[in-house]
CSV table of C-alpha atoms and ligand atoms in Angstrom, one decimal:
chain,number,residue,atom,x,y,z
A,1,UNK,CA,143.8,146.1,87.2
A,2,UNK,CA,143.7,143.0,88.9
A,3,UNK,CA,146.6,141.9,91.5
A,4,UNK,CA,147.7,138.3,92.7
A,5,UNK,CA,145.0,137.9,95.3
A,6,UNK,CA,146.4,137.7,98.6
A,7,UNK,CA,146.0,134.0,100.8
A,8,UNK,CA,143.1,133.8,102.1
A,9,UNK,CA,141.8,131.3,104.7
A,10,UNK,CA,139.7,129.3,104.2
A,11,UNK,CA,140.7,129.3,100.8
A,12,UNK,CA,138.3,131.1,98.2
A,13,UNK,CA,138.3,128.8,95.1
A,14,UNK,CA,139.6,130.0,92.0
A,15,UNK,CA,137.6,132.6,90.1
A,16,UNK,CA,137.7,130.4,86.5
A,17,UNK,CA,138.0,132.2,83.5
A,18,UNK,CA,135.3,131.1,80.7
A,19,UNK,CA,137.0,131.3,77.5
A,20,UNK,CA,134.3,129.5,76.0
A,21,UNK,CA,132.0,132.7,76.6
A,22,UNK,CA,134.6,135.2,75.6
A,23,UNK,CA,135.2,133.5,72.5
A,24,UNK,CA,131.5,133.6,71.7
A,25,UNK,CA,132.0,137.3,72.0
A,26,UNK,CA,135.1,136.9,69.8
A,27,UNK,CA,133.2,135.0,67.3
A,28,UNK,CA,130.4,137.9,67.1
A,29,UNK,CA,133.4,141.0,66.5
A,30,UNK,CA,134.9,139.0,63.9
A,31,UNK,CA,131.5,138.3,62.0
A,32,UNK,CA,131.0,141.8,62.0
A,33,UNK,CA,134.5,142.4,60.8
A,34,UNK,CA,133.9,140.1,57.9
A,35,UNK,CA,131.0,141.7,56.9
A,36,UNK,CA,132.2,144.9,57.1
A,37,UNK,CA,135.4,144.1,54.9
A,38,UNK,CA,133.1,143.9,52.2
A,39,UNK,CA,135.0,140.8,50.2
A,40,UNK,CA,134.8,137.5,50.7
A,41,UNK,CA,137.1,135.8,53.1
A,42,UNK,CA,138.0,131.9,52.9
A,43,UNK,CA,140.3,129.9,55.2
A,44,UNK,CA,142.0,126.5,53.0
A,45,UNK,CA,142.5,123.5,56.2
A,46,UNK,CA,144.7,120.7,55.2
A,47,UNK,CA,143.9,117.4,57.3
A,48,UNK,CA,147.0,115.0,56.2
A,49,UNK,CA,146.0,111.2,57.0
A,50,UNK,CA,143.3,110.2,59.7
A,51,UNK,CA,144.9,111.5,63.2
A,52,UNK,CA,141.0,111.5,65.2
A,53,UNK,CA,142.1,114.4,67.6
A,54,UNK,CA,143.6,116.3,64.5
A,55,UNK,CA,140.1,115.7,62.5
A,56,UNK,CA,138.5,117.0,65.6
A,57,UNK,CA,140.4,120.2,65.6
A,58,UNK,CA,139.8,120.8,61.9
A,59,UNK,CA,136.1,120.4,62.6
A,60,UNK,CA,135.8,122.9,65.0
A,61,UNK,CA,137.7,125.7,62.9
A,62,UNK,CA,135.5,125.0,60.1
A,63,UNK,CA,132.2,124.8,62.2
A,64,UNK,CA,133.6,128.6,63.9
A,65,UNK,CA,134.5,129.6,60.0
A,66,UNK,CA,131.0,129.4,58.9
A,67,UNK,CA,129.4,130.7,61.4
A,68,UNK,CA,131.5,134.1,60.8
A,69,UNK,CA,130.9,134.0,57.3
A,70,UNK,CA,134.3,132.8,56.8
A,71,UNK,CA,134.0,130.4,53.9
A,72,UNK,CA,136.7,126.7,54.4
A,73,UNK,CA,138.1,124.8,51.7
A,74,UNK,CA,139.3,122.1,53.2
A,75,UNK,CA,142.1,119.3,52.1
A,76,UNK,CA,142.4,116.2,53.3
A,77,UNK,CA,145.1,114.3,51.3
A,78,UNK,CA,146.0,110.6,52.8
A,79,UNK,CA,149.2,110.1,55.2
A,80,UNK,CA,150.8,108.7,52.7
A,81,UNK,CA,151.1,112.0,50.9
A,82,UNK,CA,155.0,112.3,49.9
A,83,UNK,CA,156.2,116.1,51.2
A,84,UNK,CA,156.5,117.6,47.3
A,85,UNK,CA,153.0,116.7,46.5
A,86,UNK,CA,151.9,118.4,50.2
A,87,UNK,CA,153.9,121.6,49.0
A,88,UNK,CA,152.8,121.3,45.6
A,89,UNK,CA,149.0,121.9,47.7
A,90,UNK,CA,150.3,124.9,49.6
A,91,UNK,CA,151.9,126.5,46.4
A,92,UNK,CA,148.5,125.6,44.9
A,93,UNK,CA,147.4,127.5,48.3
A,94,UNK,CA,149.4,130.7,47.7
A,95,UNK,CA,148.0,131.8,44.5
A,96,UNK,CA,144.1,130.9,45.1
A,97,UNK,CA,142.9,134.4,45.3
A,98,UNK,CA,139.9,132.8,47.2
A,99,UNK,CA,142.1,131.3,50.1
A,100,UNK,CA,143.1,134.3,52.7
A,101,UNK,CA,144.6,132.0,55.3
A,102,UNK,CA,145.7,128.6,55.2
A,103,UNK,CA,146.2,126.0,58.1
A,104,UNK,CA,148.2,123.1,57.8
A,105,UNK,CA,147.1,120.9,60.7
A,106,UNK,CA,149.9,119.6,62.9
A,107,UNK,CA,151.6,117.0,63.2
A,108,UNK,CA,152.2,116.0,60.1
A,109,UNK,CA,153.5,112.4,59.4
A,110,UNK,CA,156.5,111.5,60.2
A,111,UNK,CA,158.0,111.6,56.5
A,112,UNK,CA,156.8,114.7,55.7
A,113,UNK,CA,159.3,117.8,57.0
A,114,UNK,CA,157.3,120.0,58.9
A,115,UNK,CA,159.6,122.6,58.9
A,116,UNK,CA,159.7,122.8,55.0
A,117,UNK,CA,155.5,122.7,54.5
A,118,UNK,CA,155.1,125.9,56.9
A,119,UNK,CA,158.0,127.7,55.7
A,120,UNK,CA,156.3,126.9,52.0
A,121,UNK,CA,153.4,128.8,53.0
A,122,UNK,CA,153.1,132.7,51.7
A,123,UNK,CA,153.9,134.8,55.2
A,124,UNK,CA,150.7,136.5,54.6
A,125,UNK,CA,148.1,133.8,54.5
A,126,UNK,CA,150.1,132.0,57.5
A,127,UNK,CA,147.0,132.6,59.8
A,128,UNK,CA,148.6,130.1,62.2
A,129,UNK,CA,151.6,132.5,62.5
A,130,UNK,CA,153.9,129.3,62.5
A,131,UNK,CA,156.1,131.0,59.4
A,132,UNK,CA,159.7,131.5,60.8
A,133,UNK,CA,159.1,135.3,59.0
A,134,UNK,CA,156.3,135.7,61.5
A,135,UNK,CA,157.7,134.5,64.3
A,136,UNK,CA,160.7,136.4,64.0
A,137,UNK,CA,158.6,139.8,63.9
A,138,UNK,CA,157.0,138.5,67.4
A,139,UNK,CA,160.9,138.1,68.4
A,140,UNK,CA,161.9,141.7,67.6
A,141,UNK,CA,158.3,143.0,68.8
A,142,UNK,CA,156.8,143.8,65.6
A,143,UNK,CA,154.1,140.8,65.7
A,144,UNK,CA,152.1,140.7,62.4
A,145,UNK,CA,150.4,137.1,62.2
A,146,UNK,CA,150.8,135.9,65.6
A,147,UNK,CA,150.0,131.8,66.6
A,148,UNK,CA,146.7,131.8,67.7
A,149,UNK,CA,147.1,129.8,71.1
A,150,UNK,CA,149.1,132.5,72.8
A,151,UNK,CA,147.3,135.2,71.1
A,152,UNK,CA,144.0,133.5,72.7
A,153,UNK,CA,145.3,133.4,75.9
A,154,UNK,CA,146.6,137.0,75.7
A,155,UNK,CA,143.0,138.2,74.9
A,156,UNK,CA,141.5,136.1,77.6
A,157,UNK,CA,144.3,137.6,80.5
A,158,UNK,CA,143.4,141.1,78.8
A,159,UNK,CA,139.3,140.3,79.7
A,160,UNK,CA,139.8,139.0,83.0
A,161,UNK,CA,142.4,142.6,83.8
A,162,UNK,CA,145.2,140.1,85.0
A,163,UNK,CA,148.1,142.9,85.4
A,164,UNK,CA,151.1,141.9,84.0
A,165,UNK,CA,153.8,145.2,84.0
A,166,UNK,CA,156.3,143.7,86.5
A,167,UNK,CA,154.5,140.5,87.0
A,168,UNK,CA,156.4,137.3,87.8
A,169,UNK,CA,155.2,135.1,84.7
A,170,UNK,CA,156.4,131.9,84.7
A,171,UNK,CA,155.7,129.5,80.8
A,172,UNK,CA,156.2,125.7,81.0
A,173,UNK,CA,157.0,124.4,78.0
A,174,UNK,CA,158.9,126.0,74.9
A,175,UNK,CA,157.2,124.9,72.0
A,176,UNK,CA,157.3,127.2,69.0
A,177,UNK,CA,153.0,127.5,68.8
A,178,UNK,CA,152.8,127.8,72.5
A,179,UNK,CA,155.5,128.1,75.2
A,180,UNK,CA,157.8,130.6,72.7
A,181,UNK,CA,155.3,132.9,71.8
A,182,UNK,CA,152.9,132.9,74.7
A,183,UNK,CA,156.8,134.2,76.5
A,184,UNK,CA,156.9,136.6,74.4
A,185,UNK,CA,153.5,138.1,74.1
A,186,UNK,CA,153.8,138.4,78.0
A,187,UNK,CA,157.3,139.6,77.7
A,188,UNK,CA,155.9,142.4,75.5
A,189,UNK,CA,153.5,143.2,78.2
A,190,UNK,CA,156.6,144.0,80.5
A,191,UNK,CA,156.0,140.9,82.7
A,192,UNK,CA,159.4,139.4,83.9
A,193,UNK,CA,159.2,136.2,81.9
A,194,UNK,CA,161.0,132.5,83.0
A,195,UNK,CA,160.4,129.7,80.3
A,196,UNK,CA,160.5,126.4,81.9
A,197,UNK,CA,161.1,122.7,80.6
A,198,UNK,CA,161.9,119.0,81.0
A,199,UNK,CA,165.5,120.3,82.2
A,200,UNK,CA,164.3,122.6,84.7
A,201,UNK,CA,165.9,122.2,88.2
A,202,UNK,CA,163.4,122.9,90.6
A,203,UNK,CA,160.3,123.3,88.6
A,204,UNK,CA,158.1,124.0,91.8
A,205,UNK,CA,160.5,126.5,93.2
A,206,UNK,CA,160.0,128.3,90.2
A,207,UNK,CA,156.2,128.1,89.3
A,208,UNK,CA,156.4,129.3,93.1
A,209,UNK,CA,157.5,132.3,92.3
A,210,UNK,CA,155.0,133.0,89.5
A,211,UNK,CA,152.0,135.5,89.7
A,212,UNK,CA,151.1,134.5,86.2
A,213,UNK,CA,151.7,130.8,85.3
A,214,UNK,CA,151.2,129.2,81.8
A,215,UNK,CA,151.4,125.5,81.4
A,216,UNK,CA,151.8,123.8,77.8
A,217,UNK,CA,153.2,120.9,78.2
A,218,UNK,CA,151.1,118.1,77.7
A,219,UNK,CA,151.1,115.9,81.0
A,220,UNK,CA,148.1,116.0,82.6
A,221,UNK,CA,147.5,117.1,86.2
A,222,UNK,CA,151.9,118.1,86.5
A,223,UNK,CA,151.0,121.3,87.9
A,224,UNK,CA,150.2,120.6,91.2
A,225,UNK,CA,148.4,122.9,93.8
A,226,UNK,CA,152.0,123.2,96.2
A,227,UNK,CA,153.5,124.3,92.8
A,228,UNK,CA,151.1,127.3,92.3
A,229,UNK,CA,150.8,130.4,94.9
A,230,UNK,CA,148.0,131.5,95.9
A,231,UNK,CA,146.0,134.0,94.0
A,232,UNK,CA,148.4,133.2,90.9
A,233,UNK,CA,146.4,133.1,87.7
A,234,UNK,CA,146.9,130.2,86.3
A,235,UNK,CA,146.4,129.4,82.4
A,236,UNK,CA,146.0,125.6,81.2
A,237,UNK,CA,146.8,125.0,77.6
A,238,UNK,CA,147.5,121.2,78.1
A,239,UNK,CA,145.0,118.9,76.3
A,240,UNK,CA,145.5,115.5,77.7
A,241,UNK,CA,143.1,112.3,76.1
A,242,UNK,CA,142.4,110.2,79.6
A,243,UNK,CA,140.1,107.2,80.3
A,244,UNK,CA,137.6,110.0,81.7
A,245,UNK,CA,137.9,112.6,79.3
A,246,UNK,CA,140.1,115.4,78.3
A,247,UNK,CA,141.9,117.2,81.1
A,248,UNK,CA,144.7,119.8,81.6
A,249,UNK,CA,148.0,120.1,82.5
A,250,UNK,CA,146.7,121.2,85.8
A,251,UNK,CA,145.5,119.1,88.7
A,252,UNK,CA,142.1,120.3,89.6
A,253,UNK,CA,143.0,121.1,93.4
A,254,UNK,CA,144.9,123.8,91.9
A,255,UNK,CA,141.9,126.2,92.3
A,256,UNK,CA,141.5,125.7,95.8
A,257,UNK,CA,144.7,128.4,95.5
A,258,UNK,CA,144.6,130.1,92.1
A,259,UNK,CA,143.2,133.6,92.3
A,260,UNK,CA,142.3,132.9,88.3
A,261,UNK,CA,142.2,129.8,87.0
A,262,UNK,CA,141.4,128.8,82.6
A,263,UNK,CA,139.5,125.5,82.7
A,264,UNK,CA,139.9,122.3,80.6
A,265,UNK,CA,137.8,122.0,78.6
A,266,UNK,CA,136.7,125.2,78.1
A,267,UNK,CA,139.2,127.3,78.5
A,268,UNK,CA,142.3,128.4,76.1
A,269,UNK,CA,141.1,125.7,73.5
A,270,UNK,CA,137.7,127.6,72.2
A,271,UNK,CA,139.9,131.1,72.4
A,272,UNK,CA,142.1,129.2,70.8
A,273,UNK,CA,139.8,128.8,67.7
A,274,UNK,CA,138.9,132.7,67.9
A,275,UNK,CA,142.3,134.1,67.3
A,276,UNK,CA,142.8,132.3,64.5
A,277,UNK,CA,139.1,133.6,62.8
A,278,UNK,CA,140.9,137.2,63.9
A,279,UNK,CA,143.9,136.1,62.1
A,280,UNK,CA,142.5,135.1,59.0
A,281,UNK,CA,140.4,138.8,59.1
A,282,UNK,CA,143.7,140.1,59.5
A,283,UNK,CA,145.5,138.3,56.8
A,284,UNK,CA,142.5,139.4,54.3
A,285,UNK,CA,143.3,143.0,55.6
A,286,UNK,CA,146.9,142.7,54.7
A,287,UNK,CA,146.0,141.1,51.1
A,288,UNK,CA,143.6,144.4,50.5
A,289,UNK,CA,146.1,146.8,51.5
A,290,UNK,CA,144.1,148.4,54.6
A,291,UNK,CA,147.2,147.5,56.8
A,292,UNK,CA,150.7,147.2,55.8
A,293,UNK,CA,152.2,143.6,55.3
A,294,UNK,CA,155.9,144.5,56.2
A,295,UNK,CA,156.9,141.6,55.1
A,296,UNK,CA,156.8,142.5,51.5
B,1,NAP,P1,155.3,120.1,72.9
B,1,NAP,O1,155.8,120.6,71.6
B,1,NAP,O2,155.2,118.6,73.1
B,1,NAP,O3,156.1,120.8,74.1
B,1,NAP,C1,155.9,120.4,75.4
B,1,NAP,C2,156.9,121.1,76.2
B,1,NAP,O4,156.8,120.7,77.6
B,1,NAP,C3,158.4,120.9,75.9
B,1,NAP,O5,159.0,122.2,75.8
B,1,NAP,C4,158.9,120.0,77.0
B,1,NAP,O6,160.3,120.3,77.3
B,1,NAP,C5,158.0,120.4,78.1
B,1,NAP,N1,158.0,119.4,79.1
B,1,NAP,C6,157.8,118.1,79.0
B,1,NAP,N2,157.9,117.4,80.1
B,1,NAP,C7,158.1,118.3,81.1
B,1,NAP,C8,158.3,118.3,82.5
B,1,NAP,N3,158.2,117.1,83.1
B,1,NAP,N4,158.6,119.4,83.1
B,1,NAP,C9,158.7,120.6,82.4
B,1,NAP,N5,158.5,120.7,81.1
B,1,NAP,C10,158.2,119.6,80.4
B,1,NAP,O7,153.8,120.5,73.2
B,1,NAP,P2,152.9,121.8,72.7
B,1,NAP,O8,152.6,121.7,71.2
B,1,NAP,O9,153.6,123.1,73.2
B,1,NAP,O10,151.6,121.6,73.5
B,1,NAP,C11,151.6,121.5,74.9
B,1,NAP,C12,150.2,121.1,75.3
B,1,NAP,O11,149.3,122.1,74.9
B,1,NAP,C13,149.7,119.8,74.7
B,1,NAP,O12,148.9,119.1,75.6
B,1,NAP,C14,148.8,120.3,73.5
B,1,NAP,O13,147.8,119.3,73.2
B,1,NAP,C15,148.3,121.5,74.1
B,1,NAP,N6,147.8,122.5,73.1
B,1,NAP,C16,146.6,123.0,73.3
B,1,NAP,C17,146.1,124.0,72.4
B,1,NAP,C18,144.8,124.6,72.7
B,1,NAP,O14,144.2,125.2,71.8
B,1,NAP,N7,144.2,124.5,73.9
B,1,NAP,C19,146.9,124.4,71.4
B,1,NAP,C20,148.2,123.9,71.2
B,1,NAP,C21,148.7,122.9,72.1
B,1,NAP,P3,161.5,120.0,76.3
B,1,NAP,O15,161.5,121.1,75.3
B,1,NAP,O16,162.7,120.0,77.2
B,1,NAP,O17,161.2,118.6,75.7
C-alpha cells in the first residue's frame, strides 16, 4: 500500500497517474463482461439543445459504447424542448426493453427542472447514479448505481495502491456528481473525510492537511502547489475551457510536490467514461436478475 511520500529534496516530480491507460484496461473487462452476459446491452444518451462541450461528452460515451459492444440510441431533442415532452422521452426510456441505461446529459436548459427529469428516470437504468434513490443507498453505504466520476476516481486510487484507512482526505467542491459522492466513496474506505467549498475559511490550511486531495470545482489552476503537501496524491476533476486548451483545477507546479498526481487531460475524464460502461453492465445485471436491485 502506498504512503504519502515523504519531502524529498530536490523535489521528485509527481508520479502522474494515466487514467487514460487504465481506462483502456477498463474498456477491455467490460467488453468481455458484455459478451459474456449473453444479451444485448444498449445505453439511450439524451443531448438537449446544442451545448458544444455537452455534444463532446456525448460523443465520447457513444464512441467508448461501441467499442464494448454496447449498442447507443441517442436523443437529441432542441433546447427548446418544454420539461413534459423531455420526461415524456425518459418514460418512453423506462419501458424500452432495449435501453439498459440512460444518460441525460447535464445541464439541462434553464427551463427545464433538472431535479424532476433524473428523478423521472427508472432507479435501475440510472447508469449515471444521479437518482436521489441511488444516491441515498451511497449515503447509508449500500451503493448500487454509483455516479461514474467518483466511481472512476475510486478505481484509479485503487490501481495506483493510494492507502486510504485513516488517510487525511480532503474534497473541494460538493456537487451531487462529484464532490458528494467522491466524500463518500472515500469515507467508505475509512479515510477521514473534509468537504470543502466557496465558504471555506482557510482553504490552504485545510488542503494542507490532506494526504489525499480531490478538486472539483471548476476554476482552473486554484489549487496551488503551497496548498498541497508534499507526497499528497492529488486527483483533478476540474475541466476548465482556456485560450490554450483544457486544463484542471490544479496549477501544474503542483507536481513538483505531489507524490501522485491525475493529469488534465487524461486523467479522471477518460475513467470517467469507463465507470459509466461498468454501470450500464451493471444495470443490465440488475434487469436479468443475476444481482439483486434492492430498490424494488
Ligand atoms: P459545480 O456543481 O459547479 O460545483 C463546484 C463546487 O466548487 C461547488 O461546491 C462550489 O462551492 C465549489 N467552489 C467554487 N468556488 C470555490 C472556491 N473558490 N473555493 C472552494 N470551493 C469552491 O461543479 P461540478 O459539477 O462538481 O464540477 C466540478 C468540476 O469538475 C468542473 O470543472 C467540471 O467540468 C468537472 N467535471 C469533470 C468530470 C470529468 O469527467 N472529468 C465530471 C464532472 C465534472 P459552493 O457549493 O459553495 O458554490
Amino acid at each position: 500500500m502506498r504512503e504519502a511520500r515523504p519531502c524529498t529534496f530536490p523535489a521528485v516530480p509527481a508520479t502522474l497517474m494515466d487514467g487514460k491507460a487504465l481506462a483502456a484496461r477498463v474498456r477491455g473487462e467490460v467488453a468481455d463482461d458484455v459478451r459474456e452476459l449473453g444479451r444485448p446491452v444498449g445505453l439511450a444518451t439524451v443531448l438537449v439543445g446544442e451545448d458544444p462541450a455537452s455534444a463532446i461528452y456525448v460523443r465520447r460515451k457513444r464512441e467508448a459504447c461501441a467499442e464494448v459492444g454496447i449498442e447507443s440510441f441517442h436523443h437529441e431533442p432542441p433546447a427548446s424542448i418544454s420539461e413534459d415532452e423531455l420526461l415524456a422521452l425518459v418514460h418512453e426510456l423506462n419501458a424500452d426493453e432495449r435501453v439498459t441505461g440512460i444518460l441525460v446529459q447535464l445541464p439541462l436548459p434553464d427551463h427545464v427542472d433538472e431535479g424532476r427529469i433524473i428523478q423521472a428516470i427508472a432507479p435501475v437504468k440510472d447508469v449515471d447514479g444521479f437518482h436521489p434513490a441511488n444516491a441515498g443507498m451511497l449515503t447509508q453505504g449500500r451503493p448500487t448505481l454509483v455516479a461514474a466520476t467518483p466511481s472512476g476516481i475510486m478505481e484509479m486510487l485503487r490501481a495506483y495502491e493510494v492507502g486510504l484507512e485513516g488517510a487525511r482526505a480532503v474534497v473541494v467542491g460538493r456537487s451531487n456528481i462529484v464532490g458528494k459522492p467522491i466524500a463518500l466513496l472515500l469515507l467508505a474506505e475509512s479515510a477521514t473525510v473534509s468537504i470543502a467549498h466557496s465558504r471555506t475559511r482557510d482553504l490552504p490550511g485545510l488542503t494542507r492537511e490532506a494526504d489525499v486531495l480531490v478538486a472539483a470545482v471548476g476554476r482552473a489552476g486554484m489549487i496551488t502547489k503551497d496548498m498541497v503537501r508534499p507526497g499528497a496524491t492529488v486527483v483533478d476533476v476540474g475541466i476548465n475551457r482556456v485560450e490554450s486548451g483544457v486544463v484542471g483545477d490544479v496549477a501544474p507546479d503542483v507536481a513538483e510536490v505531489a507524490g501522485l498526481l491525475s493529469p488534465v487531460p487524461g486523467g479522471v475524464g477518460p475513467m470517467t467514461i469507463a465507470s459509466l460502461l461498468r454501470n450500464t453492465v451493471k444495470a443490465a445485471r440488475y434487469q436479468s436478475g443475476a444481482l439483486a436491485f434492492p430498490l424494488g
